[in-house]
Tab-separated table of N, CA and C in Angstrom:
chain	number	residue	atom	x	y	z
Y	1	MET	N	157.163	35.123	-0.482
Y	1	MET	CA	155.855	34.542	-0.274
Y	1	MET	C	156.014	33.032	-0.445
Y	2	ASP	N	155.674	32.256	0.601
Y	2	ASP	CA	155.842	30.815	0.526
Y	2	ASP	C	154.530	30.075	0.309
Y	3	LYS	N	153.395	30.788	0.447
Y	3	LYS	CA	152.075	30.201	0.204
Y	3	LYS	C	151.259	31.134	-0.674
Y	4	CYS	N	150.401	30.562	-1.487
Y	4	CYS	CA	149.490	31.357	-2.308
Y	4	CYS	C	148.523	32.103	-1.389
Y	5	PRO	N	148.331	33.415	-1.574
Y	5	PRO	CA	147.412	34.169	-0.717
Y	5	PRO	C	145.946	33.805	-0.944
Y	6	VAL	N	145.645	33.076	-2.011
Y	6	VAL	CA	144.261	32.728	-2.305
Y	6	VAL	C	143.917	31.333	-1.810
Y	7	CYS	N	144.750	30.329	-2.180
Y	7	CYS	CA	144.394	28.939	-1.850
Y	7	CYS	C	145.353	28.287	-0.862
Y	8	ASN	N	146.389	29.004	-0.419
Y	8	ASN	CA	147.375	28.518	0.552
Y	8	ASN	C	148.218	27.353	0.052
Y	9	SER	N	148.264	27.115	-1.248
Y	9	SER	CA	149.137	26.077	-1.796
Y	9	SER	C	150.584	26.540	-1.698
Y	10	PRO	N	151.531	25.598	-1.544
Y	10	PRO	CA	152.942	26.000	-1.473
Y	10	PRO	C	153.411	26.596	-2.798
Y	11	LEU	N	154.328	27.576	-2.697
Y	11	LEU	CA	154.855	28.265	-3.876
Y	11	LEU	C	156.369	28.193	-3.891
Y	12	ASN	N	156.949	28.253	-5.065
Y	12	ASN	CA	158.389	28.404	-5.231
Y	12	ASN	C	158.664	29.874	-5.515
Y	13	PRO	N	159.820	30.395	-5.082
Y	13	PRO	CA	160.111	31.823	-5.290
Y	13	PRO	C	160.072	32.253	-6.754
Y	14	GLN	N	160.359	31.357	-7.700
Y	14	GLN	CA	160.374	31.735	-9.110
Y	14	GLN	C	158.999	31.653	-9.778
Y	15	ASP	N	157.977	31.148	-9.083
Y	15	ASP	CA	156.641	31.020	-9.667
Y	15	ASP	C	156.053	32.383	-10.015
Y	16	GLU	N	155.428	32.457	-11.192
Y	16	GLU	CA	154.723	33.672	-11.598
Y	16	GLU	C	153.243	33.580	-11.277
Y	17	SER	N	152.748	32.347	-11.139
Y	17	SER	CA	151.352	32.145	-10.766
Y	17	SER	C	151.255	30.855	-9.972
Y	18	CYS	N	150.186	30.733	-9.230
Y	18	CYS	CA	149.949	29.543	-8.420
Y	18	CYS	C	149.531	28.396	-9.341
Y	19	ALA	N	150.197	27.248	-9.212
Y	19	ALA	CA	149.872	26.088	-10.044
Y	19	ALA	C	148.501	25.521	-9.691
Y	20	ALA	N	148.052	25.718	-8.455
Y	20	ALA	CA	146.778	25.142	-8.020
Y	20	ALA	C	145.571	25.967	-8.460
Y	21	CYS	N	145.642	27.304	-8.303
Y	21	CYS	CA	144.447	28.115	-8.578
Y	21	CYS	C	144.646	29.146	-9.691
Y	22	GLY	N	145.884	29.348	-10.142
Y	22	GLY	CA	146.118	30.285	-11.232
Y	22	GLY	C	146.324	31.728	-10.811
Y	23	TYR	N	146.303	32.013	-9.508
Y	23	TYR	CA	146.468	33.387	-9.032
Y	23	TYR	C	147.803	33.956	-9.525
Y	24	ARG	N	147.756	35.153	-10.121
Y	24	ARG	CA	148.968	35.803	-10.634
Y	24	ARG	C	149.752	36.402	-9.471
Y	25	LEU	N	151.021	36.021	-9.351
Y	25	LEU	CA	151.823	36.411	-8.196
Y	25	LEU	C	152.706	37.623	-8.441
Y	26	GLN	N	153.105	37.883	-9.660
Y	26	GLN	CA	154.045	38.964	-9.909
Y	26	GLN	C	153.438	40.311	-9.591
Y	27	ASP	N	154.206	41.111	-8.863
Y	27	ASP	CA	153.828	42.486	-8.553
Y	27	ASP	C	152.485	42.597	-7.859
Y	28	THR	N	152.126	41.619	-7.019
Y	28	THR	CA	150.866	41.722	-6.298
Y	28	THR	C	150.926	42.907	-5.354
Y	29	THR	N	149.799	43.551	-5.151
Y	29	THR	CA	149.771	44.747	-4.322
Y	29	THR	C	149.365	44.458	-2.888
Y	30	GLU	N	148.613	43.409	-2.680
Y	30	GLU	CA	148.149	43.116	-1.335
Y	30	GLU	C	147.621	41.697	-1.296
Y	31	GLU	N	147.843	41.024	-0.173
Y	31	GLU	CA	147.275	39.697	-0.013
Y	31	GLU	C	145.837	39.845	0.466
Y	32	PHE	N	144.996	38.902	0.087
Y	32	PHE	CA	143.626	38.902	0.573
Y	32	PHE	C	143.185	37.473	0.755
Y	33	LYS	N	142.204	37.275	1.615
Y	33	LYS	CA	141.767	35.916	1.908
Y	33	LYS	C	140.557	35.563	1.062
Y	34	VAL	N	140.423	34.284	0.780
Y	34	VAL	CA	139.281	33.781	0.035
Y	34	VAL	C	138.081	33.782	0.971
Y	35	VAL	N	136.949	34.171	0.451
Y	35	VAL	CA	135.730	34.228	1.240
Y	35	VAL	C	135.013	32.897	1.141
Y	36	SER	N	134.503	32.421	2.254
Y	36	SER	CA	133.770	31.157	2.270
Y	36	SER	C	132.497	31.280	1.450
Y	37	LEU	N	132.189	30.228	0.690
Y	37	LEU	CA	130.966	30.210	-0.107
Y	37	LEU	C	129.853	29.447	0.592
Y	38	GLU	N	130.068	29.107	1.863
Y	38	GLU	CA	129.030	28.424	2.626
Y	38	GLU	C	127.825	29.357	2.749
Y	39	PRO	N	126.607	28.793	2.708
Y	39	PRO	CA	125.417	29.642	2.808
Y	39	PRO	C	125.397	30.423	4.118
Y	40	ASP	N	124.952	31.647	4.031
Y	40	ASP	CA	124.806	32.495	5.207
Y	40	ASP	C	123.598	32.013	5.988
Y	41	THR	N	123.812	31.679	7.260
Y	41	THR	CA	122.721	31.123	8.059
Y	41	THR	C	121.973	32.183	8.856
Y	42	THR	N	122.403	33.431	8.780
Y	42	THR	CA	121.679	34.474	9.493
Y	42	THR	C	120.363	34.754	8.785
Y	43	ASP	N	119.373	35.154	9.552
Y	43	ASP	CA	118.064	35.462	8.979
Y	43	ASP	C	118.134	36.794	8.247
Y	44	VAL	N	117.941	36.722	6.958
Y	44	VAL	CA	117.942	37.916	6.119
Y	44	VAL	C	116.559	38.037	5.508
Y	45	PRO	N	115.905	39.187	5.692
Y	45	PRO	CA	114.572	39.331	5.111
Y	45	PRO	C	114.615	39.192	3.599
Y	46	SER	N	113.614	38.546	3.065
Y	46	SER	CA	113.519	38.352	1.620
Y	46	SER	C	113.166	39.674	0.951
Y	47	THR	N	113.875	39.969	-0.127
Y	47	THR	CA	113.569	41.180	-0.886
Y	47	THR	C	113.313	40.794	-2.328
Y	48	THR	N	112.307	41.393	-2.901
Y	48	THR	CA	112.015	41.153	-4.303
Y	48	THR	C	112.753	42.204	-5.114
Y	49	THR	N	113.579	41.754	-6.031
Y	49	THR	CA	114.386	42.664	-6.829
Y	49	THR	C	113.947	42.584	-8.276
Y	50	THR	N	113.612	43.735	-8.842
Y	50	THR	CA	113.254	43.753	-10.255
Y	50	THR	C	114.464	44.095	-11.111
Y	51	THR	N	115.444	44.748	-10.511
Y	51	THR	CA	116.667	45.114	-11.208
Y	51	THR	C	117.812	44.308	-10.613
Y	52	PRO	N	118.640	43.664	-11.447
Y	52	PRO	CA	119.795	42.948	-10.901
Y	52	PRO	C	120.683	43.900	-10.098
Y	53	THR	N	121.318	43.361	-9.062
Y	53	THR	CA	122.141	44.183	-8.182
Y	53	THR	C	123.470	43.509	-7.872
Y	54	LEU	N	124.421	44.333	-7.459
Y	54	LEU	CA	125.668	43.882	-6.851
Y	54	LEU	C	125.692	44.472	-5.454
Y	55	THR	N	125.835	43.628	-4.451
Y	55	THR	CA	125.896	44.076	-3.066
Y	55	THR	C	127.303	43.832	-2.542
Y	56	VAL	N	127.915	44.854	-1.948
Y	56	VAL	CA	129.252	44.710	-1.381
Y	56	VAL	C	129.111	43.987	-0.044
Y	57	LEU	N	129.644	42.758	0.027
Y	57	LEU	CA	129.577	41.960	1.250
Y	57	LEU	C	130.786	42.187	2.144
Y	58	TYR	N	131.921	42.528	1.532
Y	58	TYR	CA	133.148	42.723	2.293
Y	58	TYR	C	133.990	43.773	1.583
Y	59	GLY	N	134.523	44.693	2.357
Y	59	GLY	CA	135.349	45.762	1.801
Y	59	GLY	C	134.959	47.084	2.430
Y	60	LYS	N	135.653	48.132	2.038
Y	60	LYS	CA	135.437	49.455	2.631
Y	60	LYS	C	134.019	49.974	2.431
Y	61	GLN	N	133.328	49.481	1.413
Y	61	GLN	CA	131.978	49.963	1.111
Y	61	GLN	C	130.925	48.899	1.432
Y	62	GLU	N	131.214	48.076	2.445
Y	62	GLU	CA	130.322	46.985	2.820
Y	62	GLU	C	128.886	47.481	3.003
Y	63	GLY	N	127.941	46.741	2.417
Y	63	GLY	CA	126.529	47.082	2.525
Y	63	GLY	C	126.003	47.903	1.360
Y	64	LEU	N	126.891	48.495	0.586
Y	64	LEU	CA	126.471	49.304	-0.557
Y	64	LEU	C	125.885	48.405	-1.640
Y	65	VAL	N	124.781	48.840	-2.239
Y	65	VAL	CA	124.115	48.065	-3.288
Y	65	VAL	C	124.146	48.877	-4.579
Y	66	TYR	N	124.643	48.252	-5.637
Y	66	TYR	CA	124.674	48.865	-6.964
Y	66	TYR	C	123.596	48.213	-7.814
Y	67	GLN	N	122.686	49.011	-8.377
Y	67	GLN	CA	121.666	48.476	-9.279
Y	67	GLN	C	122.219	48.478	-10.694
Y	68	LEU	N	122.034	47.358	-11.390
Y	68	LEU	CA	122.539	47.225	-12.754
Y	68	LEU	C	121.445	47.624	-13.732
Y	69	THR	N	121.566	48.820	-14.263
Y	69	THR	CA	120.613	49.328	-15.245
Y	69	THR	C	121.371	49.561	-16.543
Y	70	GLY	N	120.678	49.707	-17.614
Y	70	GLY	CA	121.356	49.887	-18.894
Y	70	GLY	C	121.868	48.557	-19.411
Y	71	ASP	N	122.813	48.618	-20.344
Y	71	ASP	CA	123.335	47.403	-20.966
Y	71	ASP	C	124.749	47.051	-20.543
Y	72	ARG	N	125.452	47.976	-19.885
Y	72	ARG	CA	126.814	47.702	-19.423
Y	72	ARG	C	127.106	48.535	-18.189
Y	73	ALA	N	128.034	48.040	-17.400
Y	73	ALA	CA	128.491	48.765	-16.216
Y	73	ALA	C	129.954	48.410	-15.984
Y	74	SER	N	130.780	49.431	-15.837
Y	74	SER	CA	132.197	49.188	-15.574
Y	74	SER	C	132.426	49.103	-14.068
Y	75	ILE	N	133.409	48.291	-13.691
Y	75	ILE	CA	133.798	48.130	-12.288
Y	75	ILE	C	135.259	48.527	-12.188
Y	76	GLY	N	135.581	49.398	-11.213
Y	76	GLY	CA	136.977	49.765	-11.050
Y	76	GLY	C	137.203	50.837	-10.016
Y	77	ARG	N	138.464	51.230	-9.899
Y	77	ARG	CA	138.886	52.244	-8.940
Y	77	ARG	C	138.661	53.652	-9.468
Y	78	SER	N	138.416	53.798	-10.758
Y	78	SER	CA	138.169	55.119	-11.331
Y	78	SER	C	136.790	55.617	-10.898
Y	79	PRO	N	136.697	56.868	-10.458
Y	79	PRO	CA	135.387	57.419	-10.096
Y	79	PRO	C	134.408	57.448	-11.268
Y	80	LYS	N	134.906	57.266	-12.494
Y	80	LYS	CA	134.030	57.243	-13.664
Y	80	LYS	C	133.301	55.910	-13.814
Y	81	CYS	N	133.720	54.890	-13.074
Y	81	CYS	CA	133.086	53.569	-13.170
Y	81	CYS	C	131.720	53.583	-12.493
Y	82	GLU	N	130.775	52.852	-13.086
Y	82	GLU	CA	129.438	52.743	-12.490
Y	82	GLU	C	129.500	52.027	-11.144
Y	83	VAL	N	130.382	51.041	-11.027
Y	83	VAL	CA	130.618	50.357	-9.750
Y	83	VAL	C	132.018	50.781	-9.312
Y	84	PHE	N	132.052	51.784	-8.429
Y	84	PHE	CA	133.296	52.416	-7.994
Y	84	PHE	C	133.775	51.739	-6.719
Y	85	LEU	N	134.908	51.026	-6.800
Y	85	LEU	CA	135.491	50.332	-5.653
Y	85	LEU	C	136.833	50.989	-5.353
Y	86	ASN	N	136.847	51.823	-4.335
Y	86	ASN	CA	137.994	52.679	-4.064
Y	86	ASN	C	139.025	51.987	-3.180
Y	87	ASP	N	139.929	51.235	-3.818
Y	87	ASP	CA	141.016	50.586	-3.096
Y	87	ASP	C	142.118	50.259	-4.101
Y	88	MET	N	143.372	50.298	-3.655
Y	88	MET	CA	144.507	50.063	-4.549
Y	88	MET	C	144.575	48.627	-5.068
Y	89	THR	N	143.841	47.691	-4.476
Y	89	THR	CA	143.831	46.308	-4.973
Y	89	THR	C	142.942	46.162	-6.200
Y	90	VAL	N	142.229	47.235	-6.545
Y	90	VAL	CA	141.320	47.241	-7.698
Y	90	VAL	C	141.950	48.095	-8.796
Y	91	SER	N	141.994	47.578	-10.014
Y	91	SER	CA	142.512	48.352	-11.149
Y	91	SER	C	141.546	49.490	-11.485
Y	92	ARG	N	142.044	50.523	-12.147
Y	92	ARG	CA	141.185	51.663	-12.498
Y	92	ARG	C	139.969	51.212	-13.298
Y	93	GLU	N	140.189	50.379	-14.277
Y	93	GLU	CA	139.092	49.785	-15.053
Y	93	GLU	C	139.284	48.278	-14.970
Y	94	HIS	N	138.729	47.680	-13.931
Y	94	HIS	CA	139.020	46.299	-13.551
Y	94	HIS	C	138.202	45.277	-14.342
Y	95	ALA	N	136.902	45.536	-14.483
Y	95	ALA	CA	136.015	44.558	-15.122
Y	95	ALA	C	134.852	45.277	-15.786
Y	96	LEU	N	134.172	44.535	-16.652
Y	96	LEU	CA	133.015	45.080	-17.352
Y	96	LEU	C	131.854	44.107	-17.226
Y	97	LEU	N	130.717	44.625	-16.778
Y	97	LEU	CA	129.475	43.855	-16.740
Y	97	LEU	C	128.686	44.201	-17.991
Y	98	GLU	N	128.146	43.170	-18.663
Y	98	GLU	CA	127.359	43.406	-19.871
Y	98	GLU	C	126.080	42.585	-19.815
Y	99	ARG	N	124.969	43.234	-20.205
Y	99	ARG	CA	123.696	42.523	-20.285
Y	99	ARG	C	123.751	41.598	-21.498
Y	100	VAL	N	123.387	40.338	-21.283
Y	100	VAL	CA	123.335	39.341	-22.353
Y	100	VAL	C	121.974	38.661	-22.239
Y	101	GLY	N	121.048	39.013	-23.137
Y	101	GLY	CA	119.690	38.477	-23.037
Y	101	GLY	C	119.052	38.920	-21.734
Y	102	ASP	N	118.600	37.941	-20.941
Y	102	ASP	CA	117.980	38.247	-19.645
Y	102	ASP	C	118.984	38.263	-18.502
Y	103	GLY	N	120.252	37.989	-18.778
Y	103	GLY	CA	121.252	37.904	-17.716
Y	103	GLY	C	122.376	38.904	-17.893
Y	104	TRP	N	123.424	38.717	-17.098
Y	104	TRP	CA	124.595	39.585	-17.127
Y	104	TRP	C	125.856	38.732	-17.165
Y	105	SER	N	126.862	39.232	-17.861
Y	105	SER	CA	128.174	38.586	-17.868
Y	105	SER	C	129.174	39.550	-17.247
Y	106	ILE	N	130.286	38.988	-16.787
Y	106	ILE	CA	131.382	39.807	-16.272
Y	106	ILE	C	132.637	39.424	-17.035
Y	107	ARG	N	133.423	40.442	-17.397
Y	107	ARG	CA	134.652	40.238	-18.176
Y	107	ARG	C	135.797	40.974	-17.476
Y	108	ASP	N	136.897	40.281	-17.264
Y	108	ASP	CA	138.112	40.897	-16.725
Y	108	ASP	C	138.725	41.757	-17.832
Y	109	THR	N	138.917	43.034	-17.569
Y	109	THR	CA	139.473	43.939	-18.579
Y	109	THR	C	140.974	44.123	-18.344
Y	110	GLU	N	141.688	42.996	-18.346
Y	110	GLU	CA	143.139	42.966	-18.155
Y	110	GLU	C	143.547	43.609	-16.836
Y	111	SER	N	142.797	43.293	-15.777
Y	111	SER	CA	143.096	43.837	-14.460
Y	111	SER	C	144.370	43.216	-13.899
Y	112	PHE	N	144.875	43.823	-12.846
Y	112	PHE	CA	146.120	43.356	-12.238
Y	112	PHE	C	145.892	42.136	-11.349
Y	113	ASN	N	144.847	42.149	-10.539
Y	113	ASN	CA	144.601	41.066	-9.581
Y	113	ASN	C	143.535	40.084	-10.032
Y	114	GLY	N	142.951	40.275	-11.190
Y	114	GLY	CA	141.990	39.317	-11.720
Y	114	GLY	C	140.584	39.490	-11.180
Y	115	VAL	N	139.677	38.721	-11.767
Y	115	VAL	CA	138.271	38.666	-11.359
Y	115	VAL	C	137.998	37.232	-10.942
Y	116	TRP	N	137.405	37.079	-9.775
Y	116	TRP	CA	137.112	35.756	-9.224
Y	116	TRP	C	135.605	35.627	-9.068
Y	117	VAL	N	135.033	34.563	-9.596
Y	117	VAL	CA	133.609	34.278	-9.421
Y	117	VAL	C	133.512	32.906	-8.772
Y	118	ASN	N	132.906	32.878	-7.599
Y	118	ASN	CA	132.771	31.632	-6.826
Y	118	ASN	C	134.127	30.945	-6.661
Y	119	ASN	N	135.132	31.737	-6.287
Y	119	ASN	CA	136.499	31.272	-6.008
Y	119	ASN	C	137.231	30.717	-7.223
Y	120	THR	N	136.807	31.081	-8.429
Y	120	THR	CA	137.488	30.673	-9.654
Y	120	THR	C	137.903	31.921	-10.422
Y	121	ASN	N	139.174	31.993	-10.799
Y	121	ASN	CA	139.670	33.124	-11.577
Y	121	ASN	C	139.098	33.012	-12.988
Y	122	VAL	N	138.416	34.071	-13.448
Y	122	VAL	CA	137.743	34.025	-14.748
Y	122	VAL	C	138.179	35.198	-15.622
Y	123	ASP	N	138.118	34.970	-16.931
Y	123	ASP	CA	138.305	36.059	-17.891
Y	123	ASP	C	136.951	36.609	-18.321
Y	124	HIS	N	135.986	35.705	-18.523
Y	124	HIS	CA	134.652	36.089	-18.964
Y	124	HIS	C	133.696	34.969	-18.579
Y	125	VAL	N	132.579	35.322	-17.947
Y	125	VAL	CA	131.625	34.295	-17.519
Y	125	VAL	C	130.234	34.912	-17.380
Y	126	MET	N	129.210	34.104	-17.636
Y	126	MET	CA	127.829	34.520	-17.363
Y	126	MET	C	127.592	34.393	-15.865
Y	127	LEU	N	126.918	35.376	-15.291
Y	127	LEU	CA	126.630	35.351	-13.863
Y	127	LEU	C	125.299	34.666	-13.599
Y	128	SER	N	125.223	34.003	-12.455
Y	128	SER	CA	123.990	33.379	-11.981
Y	128	SER	C	123.605	34.029	-10.667
Y	129	ASP	N	122.319	33.955	-10.341
Y	129	ASP	CA	121.819	34.534	-9.101
Y	129	ASP	C	122.634	34.026	-7.912
Y	130	ARG	N	123.054	34.950	-7.053
Y	130	ARG	CA	123.798	34.688	-5.820
Y	130	ARG	C	125.268	34.333	-6.049
Y	131	ASP	N	125.790	34.557	-7.257
Y	131	ASP	CA	127.223	34.362	-7.486
Y	131	ASP	C	128.011	35.325	-6.604
Y	132	ILE	N	129.157	34.853	-6.119
Y	132	ILE	CA	130.055	35.670	-5.312
Y	132	ILE	C	131.213	36.112	-6.203
Y	133	ILE	N	131.430	37.426	-6.268
Y	133	ILE	CA	132.467	38.015	-7.116
Y	133	ILE	C	133.503	38.662	-6.209
Y	134	GLN	N	134.777	38.341	-6.435
Y	134	GLN	CA	135.847	38.971	-5.677
Y	134	GLN	C	136.700	39.783	-6.631
Y	135	ILE	N	136.810	41.075	-6.316
Y	135	ILE	CA	137.609	42.014	-7.099
Y	135	ILE	C	138.502	42.748	-6.112
Y	136	GLY	N	139.811	42.494	-6.197
Y	136	GLY	CA	140.717	43.059	-5.202
Y	136	GLY	C	140.305	42.581	-3.826
Y	137	CYS	N	140.209	43.503	-2.881
Y	137	CYS	CA	139.822	43.121	-1.521
Y	137	CYS	C	138.307	43.188	-1.314
Y	138	PHE	N	137.542	43.425	-2.367
Y	138	PHE	CA	136.089	43.520	-2.268
Y	138	PHE	C	135.427	42.195	-2.627
Y	139	VAL	N	134.368	41.877	-1.900
Y	139	VAL	CA	133.541	40.708	-2.204
Y	139	VAL	C	132.132	41.219	-2.457
Y	140	LEU	N	131.572	40.843	-3.602
Y	140	LEU	CA	130.237	41.294	-3.988
Y	140	LEU	C	129.357	40.088	-4.276
Y	141	ARG	N	128.060	40.264	-4.079
Y	141	ARG	CA	127.103	39.215	-4.443
Y	141	ARG	C	126.209	39.748	-5.548
Y	142	TYR	N	126.090	38.971	-6.614
Y	142	TYR	CA	125.206	39.304	-7.730
Y	142	TYR	C	123.831	38.724	-7.428
Y	143	ALA	N	122.794	39.515	-7.601
Y	143	ALA	CA	121.417	39.042	-7.400
Y	143	ALA	C	120.571	39.465	-8.587
Y	144	GLU	N	119.747	38.526	-9.061
Y	144	GLU	CA	118.865	38.814	-10.197
Y	144	GLU	C	117.522	39.290	-9.705
């Protein structure tokens, strides 16, 4: 691999992670492209949401909407996860969503490919309305 699959920065064969974006390179399972964060200009009808949601924007389950109820929700390839993302680029127990006050946080649970929020690799972060989350080859949008 001569370029980082996330940010296209040049890589050396001995690199374990990308110096530019931090993407972990060892034992990667699949390359994936970064999704543009430019606003979507298509006309989308406004929906009033009382329950926070995760909408799959890209991936095998595109269009699927997960409602975040309760105080926590696991994300992963395991069918036991509340947010089940069935692809080998997703760890069995990839991330954990937790209610914090009126909002939600996401925590990487030592996944293989990491958790990306708005194109930044994160370990733990509070989510904001319309944040873009990338987990493996899936892209999700968080909505409050």
